[in-house]
mmCIF file of C-alpha atoms in Angstrom:
data_model
loop_
_atom_site.group_PDB
_atom_site.id
_atom_site.type_symbol
_atom_site.label_atom_id
_atom_site.label_comp_id
_atom_site.label_asym_id
_atom_site.label_seq_id
_atom_site.Cartn_x
_atom_site.Cartn_y
_atom_site.Cartn_z
ATOM 1 C CA MET A 1 92.884 209.814 -9.891
ATOM 2 C CA ALA A 2 90.191 207.960 -7.573
ATOM 3 C CA PRO A 3 88.542 210.409 -4.986
ATOM 4 C CA PRO A 4 89.567 210.874 -1.461
ATOM 5 C CA PRO A 5 87.878 207.893 0.582
ATOM 6 C CA MET A 6 85.770 209.704 2.389
ATOM 7 C CA ILE A 7 83.964 211.426 -0.649
ATOM 8 C CA LEU A 8 83.184 207.861 -1.252
ATOM 9 C CA GLU A 9 81.629 207.559 2.714
ATOM 10 C CA SER A 10 79.120 209.717 2.278
ATOM 11 C CA VAL A 11 77.245 209.997 -1.187
ATOM 12 C CA TRP A 12 74.955 207.435 -1.086
ATOM 13 C CA LEU A 13 74.428 205.695 -4.923
ATOM 14 C CA ASP A 14 71.654 204.031 -4.713
ATOM 15 C CA LYS A 15 69.459 206.062 -3.462
ATOM 16 C CA CYS A 16 66.568 206.435 -5.893
ATOM 17 C CA ARG A 17 67.093 202.893 -6.733
ATOM 18 C CA VAL A 18 66.556 201.908 -2.589
ATOM 19 C CA GLU A 19 63.623 205.102 -2.423
ATOM 20 C CA ASP A 20 60.849 203.229 -5.128
ATOM 21 C CA ALA A 21 61.501 199.955 -4.290
ATOM 22 C CA GLU A 22 59.939 201.408 -0.830
ATOM 23 C CA VAL A 23 57.115 202.882 -1.893
ATOM 24 C CA LYS A 24 56.188 200.446 -4.216
ATOM 25 C CA TYR A 25 56.071 197.422 -0.848
ATOM 26 C CA HIS A 26 53.761 200.560 0.590
ATOM 27 C CA GLU A 27 51.485 200.934 -2.884
ATOM 28 C CA LYS A 28 51.670 197.199 -2.366
ATOM 29 C CA ILE A 29 50.956 197.159 0.819
ATOM 30 C CA ALA A 30 47.838 200.091 0.926
ATOM 31 C CA SER A 31 47.033 197.906 -2.119
ATOM 32 C CA GLN A 32 46.137 194.361 0.051
ATOM 33 C CA HIS A 33 44.339 195.949 2.621
ATOM 34 C CA ALA A 34 42.351 198.919 1.060
ATOM 35 C CA GLY A 35 40.708 195.700 -1.423
ATOM 36 C CA LEU A 36 41.483 198.490 -4.135
ATOM 37 C CA VAL A 37 39.462 196.645 -7.662
ATOM 38 C CA VAL A 38 39.709 199.226 -10.606
ATOM 39 C CA GLU A 39 36.076 198.894 -13.118
ATOM 40 C CA GLY A 40 35.741 201.003 -15.572
ATOM 41 C CA VAL A 41 36.886 204.941 -15.377
ATOM 42 C CA GLY A 42 36.132 204.598 -11.606
ATOM 43 C CA LEU A 43 37.900 202.398 -8.546
ATOM 44 C CA LYS A 44 34.887 200.310 -6.564
ATOM 45 C CA VAL A 45 36.322 199.857 -2.512
ATOM 46 C CA GLY A 46 36.057 196.925 -0.613
ATOM 47 C CA VAL A 47 36.883 195.074 2.474
ATOM 48 C CA ALA A 48 39.654 192.740 2.206
ATOM 49 C CA VAL A 49 38.435 189.612 3.268
ATOM 50 C CA PRO A 50 41.323 187.584 5.537
ATOM 51 C CA ASP A 51 42.560 184.665 4.178
ATOM 52 C CA SER A 52 42.942 182.647 7.492
ATOM 53 C CA GLY A 53 40.798 180.368 8.608
ATOM 54 C CA VAL A 54 39.985 182.526 12.980
ATOM 55 C CA SER A 55 38.490 185.224 10.772
ATOM 56 C CA SER A 56 36.892 184.205 8.651
ATOM 57 C CA GLN A 57 35.057 182.138 11.759
ATOM 58 C CA ARG A 58 34.306 185.911 13.860
ATOM 59 C CA PHE A 59 32.695 187.039 10.192
ATOM 60 C CA GLU A 60 30.406 183.906 10.405
ATOM 61 C CA GLU A 61 29.912 184.247 14.123
ATOM 62 C CA ILE A 62 29.174 188.039 13.456
ATOM 63 C CA GLU A 63 26.402 187.035 10.780
ATOM 64 C CA LYS A 64 24.228 184.720 12.563
ATOM 65 C CA GLU A 65 24.106 188.068 16.260
ATOM 66 C CA ASN A 66 23.296 189.798 13.142
ATOM 67 C CA LYS A 67 20.598 187.670 11.529
ATOM 68 C CA LEU A 68 19.106 187.016 15.605
ATOM 69 C CA LEU A 69 19.093 190.799 16.175
ATOM 70 C CA ARG A 70 17.698 191.672 13.092
ATOM 71 C CA LYS A 71 14.885 188.515 13.776
ATOM 72 C CA VAL A 72 14.652 189.961 18.063
ATOM 73 C CA THR A 73 13.778 193.296 16.398
ATOM 74 C CA GLU A 74 11.535 192.438 14.635
ATOM 75 C CA ASP A 75 9.408 190.363 17.497
ATOM 76 C CA LEU A 76 9.595 193.806 19.172
ATOM 77 C CA ARG A 77 7.833 195.526 15.831
ATOM 78 C CA ALA A 78 5.297 192.940 16.469
ATOM 79 C CA ASP A 79 4.362 192.750 19.720
ATOM 80 C CA VAL A 80 3.565 196.624 19.923
ATOM 81 C CA SER A 81 2.270 196.965 17.210
ATOM 82 C CA LYS A 82 -1.000 193.668 18.860
ATOM 83 C CA LEU A 83 -0.449 195.378 21.747
ATOM 84 C CA PHE A 84 -1.448 199.250 20.113
ATOM 85 C CA ALA A 85 -3.877 197.299 18.687
ATOM 86 C CA ARG A 86 -5.846 195.879 21.608
ATOM 87 C CA VAL A 87 -5.803 199.237 22.664
ATOM 88 C CA ALA A 88 -7.992 200.841 20.497
ATOM 89 C CA ALA A 89 -10.122 197.488 20.416
ATOM 90 C CA LEU A 90 -10.878 197.710 23.959
ATOM 91 C CA GLU A 91 -11.551 201.181 23.606
ATOM 92 C CA LYS A 92 -13.850 201.239 21.132
ATOM 93 C CA SER A 93 -15.374 198.555 22.872
ATOM 94 C CA ALA A 94 -16.323 200.461 25.918
ATOM 95 C CA GLY A 95 -17.331 203.554 23.860
ATOM 96 C CA THR A 96 -15.619 206.500 25.201
ATOM 97 C CA PRO A 97 -14.736 208.446 22.772
ATOM 98 C CA GLN A 98 -11.955 210.884 23.403
ATOM 99 C CA VAL A 99 -11.539 214.574 22.529
ATOM 100 C CA ASN A 100 -7.957 215.789 21.977
ATOM 101 C CA GLY A 101 -6.800 212.895 23.501
ATOM 102 C CA VAL A 102 -9.212 213.482 26.993
ATOM 103 C CA LYS A 103 -11.702 210.830 28.307
ATOM 104 C CA GLU A 104 -14.990 212.456 27.281
ATOM 105 C CA GLU A 105 -16.240 210.814 30.337
ATOM 106 C CA ALA A 106 -13.555 213.583 31.841
ATOM 107 C CA VAL A 107 -15.153 216.464 30.876
ATOM 108 C CA GLU A 108 -19.057 215.316 32.528
ATOM 109 C CA ALA A 109 -17.468 215.004 35.717
ATOM 110 C CA GLU A 110 -16.206 218.393 35.112
ATOM 111 C CA ASP A 111 -19.462 219.114 33.947
ATOM 112 C CA ASP A 112 -20.822 217.242 37.362
ATOM 113 C CA ASP A 113 -18.635 219.051 39.680
ATOM 114 C CA ASP A 114 -20.041 222.786 37.993
ATOM 115 C CA GLU A 115 -24.535 221.445 39.088
ATOM 116 C CA ASP A 116 -26.120 223.075 41.720
ATOM 117 C CA LEU A 117 -25.710 220.822 44.572
ATOM 118 C CA PHE A 118 -27.642 223.119 46.554
ATOM 119 C CA GLY A 119 -30.808 223.599 43.883
ATOM 120 C CA ASP A 120 -34.477 224.113 45.315
ATOM 121 C CA THR A 121 -35.777 221.749 46.306
ATOM 122 C CA ASP A 122 -39.568 220.593 45.845
ATOM 123 C CA ASP A 123 -41.972 221.616 49.286
ATOM 124 C CA GLU A 124 -42.015 217.827 50.156
ATOM 125 C CA ASP A 125 -38.104 217.027 50.176
ATOM 126 C CA ALA A 126 -38.223 220.119 52.984
ATOM 127 C CA GLU A 127 -40.769 219.286 54.744
ATOM 128 C CA GLU A 128 -39.180 215.758 55.164
ATOM 129 C CA LEU A 129 -35.388 217.302 55.823
ATOM 130 C CA ALA A 130 -37.228 219.776 58.633
ATOM 131 C CA LYS A 131 -39.011 216.432 60.160
ATOM 132 C CA ILE A 132 -35.377 214.334 59.838
ATOM 133 C CA LYS A 133 -34.358 217.008 61.616
ATOM 134 C CA ALA A 134 -36.748 218.288 64.428
ATOM 135 C CA GLU A 135 -36.551 214.353 65.802
ATOM 136 C CA ARG A 136 -32.329 214.779 65.554
ATOM 137 C CA ILE A 137 -32.376 217.720 67.646
ATOM 138 C CA ALA A 138 -35.021 215.976 69.920
ATOM 139 C CA ALA A 139 -33.149 212.676 70.270
ATOM 140 C CA TYR A 140 -30.665 215.269 71.339
ATOM 141 C CA ASP A 141 -32.156 216.580 74.486
ATOM 142 C CA ALA A 142 -33.495 213.968 75.829
ATOM 143 C CA LYS A 143 -30.005 211.853 75.388
ATOM 144 C CA LYS A 144 -28.632 215.085 76.854
ATOM 145 C CA ALA A 145 -31.493 215.703 79.884
ATOM 146 C CA LYS A 146 -30.219 211.382 80.812
ATOM 147 C CA LYS A 147 -26.412 212.616 81.035
ATOM 148 C CA PRO A 148 -25.697 213.166 84.785
ATOM 149 C CA THR A 149 -25.224 216.631 84.906
ATOM 150 C CA LEU A 150 -21.785 217.587 87.312
ATOM 151 C CA ILE A 151 -22.439 218.952 90.014
ATOM 152 C CA ALA A 152 -19.287 221.058 91.915
ATOM 153 C CA LYS A 153 -18.589 221.299 95.020
ATOM 154 C CA SER A 154 -16.441 222.309 97.989
ATOM 155 C CA ASN A 155 -15.434 221.316 100.819
ATOM 156 C CA ILE A 156 -15.353 223.768 103.819
ATOM 157 C CA ILE A 157 -13.532 224.059 107.663
ATOM 158 C CA LEU A 158 -14.881 225.959 110.416
ATOM 159 C CA ASP A 159 -13.479 227.435 113.316
ATOM 160 C CA VAL A 160 -16.737 228.020 115.536
ATOM 161 C CA LYS A 161 -15.917 230.934 119.205
ATOM 162 C CA PRO A 162 -17.927 231.360 121.892
ATOM 163 C CA TRP A 163 -17.893 234.188 123.964
ATOM 164 C CA ASP A 164 -16.319 232.319 127.064
ATOM 165 C CA ASP A 165 -15.957 229.129 129.323
ATOM 166 C CA GLU A 166 -18.626 229.135 130.325
ATOM 167 C CA THR A 167 -20.326 228.334 127.058
ATOM 168 C CA ASP A 168 -22.173 225.217 126.614
ATOM 169 C CA MET A 169 -19.507 223.691 123.779
ATOM 170 C CA LYS A 170 -22.012 221.021 122.930
ATOM 171 C CA GLU A 171 -25.446 223.873 123.308
ATOM 172 C CA LEU A 172 -23.336 225.341 120.379
ATOM 173 C CA GLU A 173 -22.437 222.325 118.571
ATOM 174 C CA LYS A 174 -27.114 221.343 118.688
ATOM 175 C CA LYS A 175 -27.202 224.781 117.002
ATOM 176 C CA VAL A 176 -24.995 225.131 114.676
ATOM 177 C CA ARG A 177 -26.013 221.312 112.422
ATOM 178 C CA GLU A 178 -29.982 223.000 113.254
ATOM 179 C CA ILE A 179 -28.556 225.387 110.681
ATOM 180 C CA LYS A 180 -30.048 223.207 107.583
ATOM 181 C CA THR A 181 -30.857 223.966 103.349
ATOM 182 C CA ASP A 182 -30.214 222.827 100.371
ATOM 183 C CA GLY A 183 -26.977 222.127 99.366
ATOM 184 C CA LEU A 184 -25.579 222.052 102.549
ATOM 185 C CA LEU A 185 -24.132 219.034 104.352
ATOM 186 C CA TRP A 186 -22.329 219.460 107.893
ATOM 187 C CA GLY A 187 -19.895 216.587 108.429
ATOM 188 C CA THR A 188 -17.368 215.340 111.230
ATOM 189 C CA GLY A 189 -16.908 218.191 114.280
ATOM 190 C CA LYS A 190 -14.637 218.525 117.220
ATOM 191 C CA LEU A 191 -13.766 220.746 120.090
ATOM 192 C CA VAL A 192 -9.941 222.759 119.367
ATOM 193 C CA PRO A 193 -8.320 224.230 122.749
ATOM 194 C CA VAL A 194 -7.379 227.909 123.031
ATOM 195 C CA ALA A 195 -6.359 229.088 125.211
ATOM 196 C CA TYR A 196 -8.123 229.912 129.671
ATOM 197 C CA GLY A 197 -9.537 227.117 129.674
ATOM 198 C CA ILE A 198 -11.991 227.891 125.810
ATOM 199 C CA LYS A 199 -12.099 225.252 123.510
ATOM 200 C CA LYS A 200 -13.973 226.157 119.566
ATOM 201 C CA LEU A 201 -15.854 223.900 117.589
ATOM 202 C CA GLN A 202 -14.062 223.341 114.742
ATOM 203 C CA ILE A 203 -16.637 221.672 112.381
ATOM 204 C CA SER A 204 -16.361 221.066 108.410
ATOM 205 C CA CYS A 205 -19.478 220.584 106.016
ATOM 206 C CA VAL A 206 -19.885 219.741 102.210
ATOM 207 C CA VAL A 207 -21.582 222.369 99.601
ATOM 208 C CA GLU A 208 -22.985 222.295 96.616
ATOM 209 C CA ASP A 209 -20.729 226.037 95.232
ATOM 210 C CA ASP A 210 -24.291 227.115 93.008
ATOM 211 C CA LYS A 211 -26.723 226.856 96.182
ATOM 212 C CA VAL A 212 -24.708 227.221 99.449
ATOM 213 C CA GLY A 213 -21.735 229.449 100.108
ATOM 214 C CA THR A 214 -19.202 231.318 102.876
ATOM 215 C CA ASP A 215 -21.097 234.775 103.469
ATOM 216 C CA PHE A 216 -24.046 231.700 104.071
ATOM 217 C CA LEU A 217 -22.377 230.059 106.070
ATOM 218 C CA GLU A 218 -21.474 233.553 108.336
ATOM 219 C CA GLU A 219 -24.561 235.258 108.696
ATOM 220 C CA GLU A 220 -26.946 231.205 110.123
ATOM 221 C CA ILE A 221 -23.481 230.700 112.231
ATOM 222 C CA THR A 222 -23.075 233.713 113.992
ATOM 223 C CA SER A 223 -26.663 235.252 114.383
ATOM 224 C CA ILE A 224 -26.256 233.219 117.303
ATOM 225 C CA ASP A 225 -25.123 235.761 118.923
ATOM 226 C CA ASP A 226 -26.105 233.809 122.488
ATOM 227 C CA PHE A 227 -23.105 231.338 121.602
ATOM 228 C CA VAL A 228 -21.430 231.897 118.972
ATOM 229 C CA GLN A 229 -18.885 235.228 118.833
ATOM 230 C CA SER A 230 -17.324 234.593 116.146
ATOM 231 C CA MET A 231 -16.125 232.193 113.171
ATOM 232 C CA ASP A 232 -13.507 231.984 110.808
ATOM 233 C CA VAL A 233 -12.717 229.139 107.700
ATOM 234 C CA VAL A 234 -10.650 227.718 108.275
ATOM 235 C CA ALA A 235 -10.342 225.519 104.670
ATOM 236 C CA PHE A 236 -12.307 225.890 101.110
ATOM 237 C CA ASN A 237 -10.889 222.490 98.521
ATOM 238 C CA LYS A 238 -12.961 222.075 95.576
ATOM 239 C CA ILE A 239 -14.381 218.365 95.647
#
């Protein structure tokens, strides 16, 4: 009696044979890529070189590039060796030995800094320095003496008032201008009406501040008591 058709369709009778074939196929592929070669007891693994012409050409280009890089590296190494030799020769010819990688001249410079720059000098050197200092001071004093000094001055305007309208204003101005002292210079004067026909004398003067002051002017002018009643300072400006 034959089995039902559904049972035959669900059973894979050639499964083992197909699996064996698949395993052998994968092993063959793996051996081709890995390049397994049996030598004695062990295995030697090598890289299989493809048979295609394009791959062989690429490997040749890589080999050329490697050779070029080796040559460049060797040239650089030779140049560096020459540079070190040249630096060593220069240091040797300079004759400056090094101490712990630092040139001896740097150490000598530090020693020089420690020296006393203001040590005792001989008597002759001290006399020479004193002489030079005295000459410089004398030259400075002479130059300062020749330079004109600035004299502080002021411009003062005064109001001089008479007793009444009968006072002779011309005589009053004359007597005011007769006041003379060092540092006093009279300027212009004019008569200014006050009231009831009375006029006052408004007169300007330039004074040296260190020699003449307003107190001096007031004392001298009011001393002319026959003509002058009072005196006022109208303006005081520094020049």
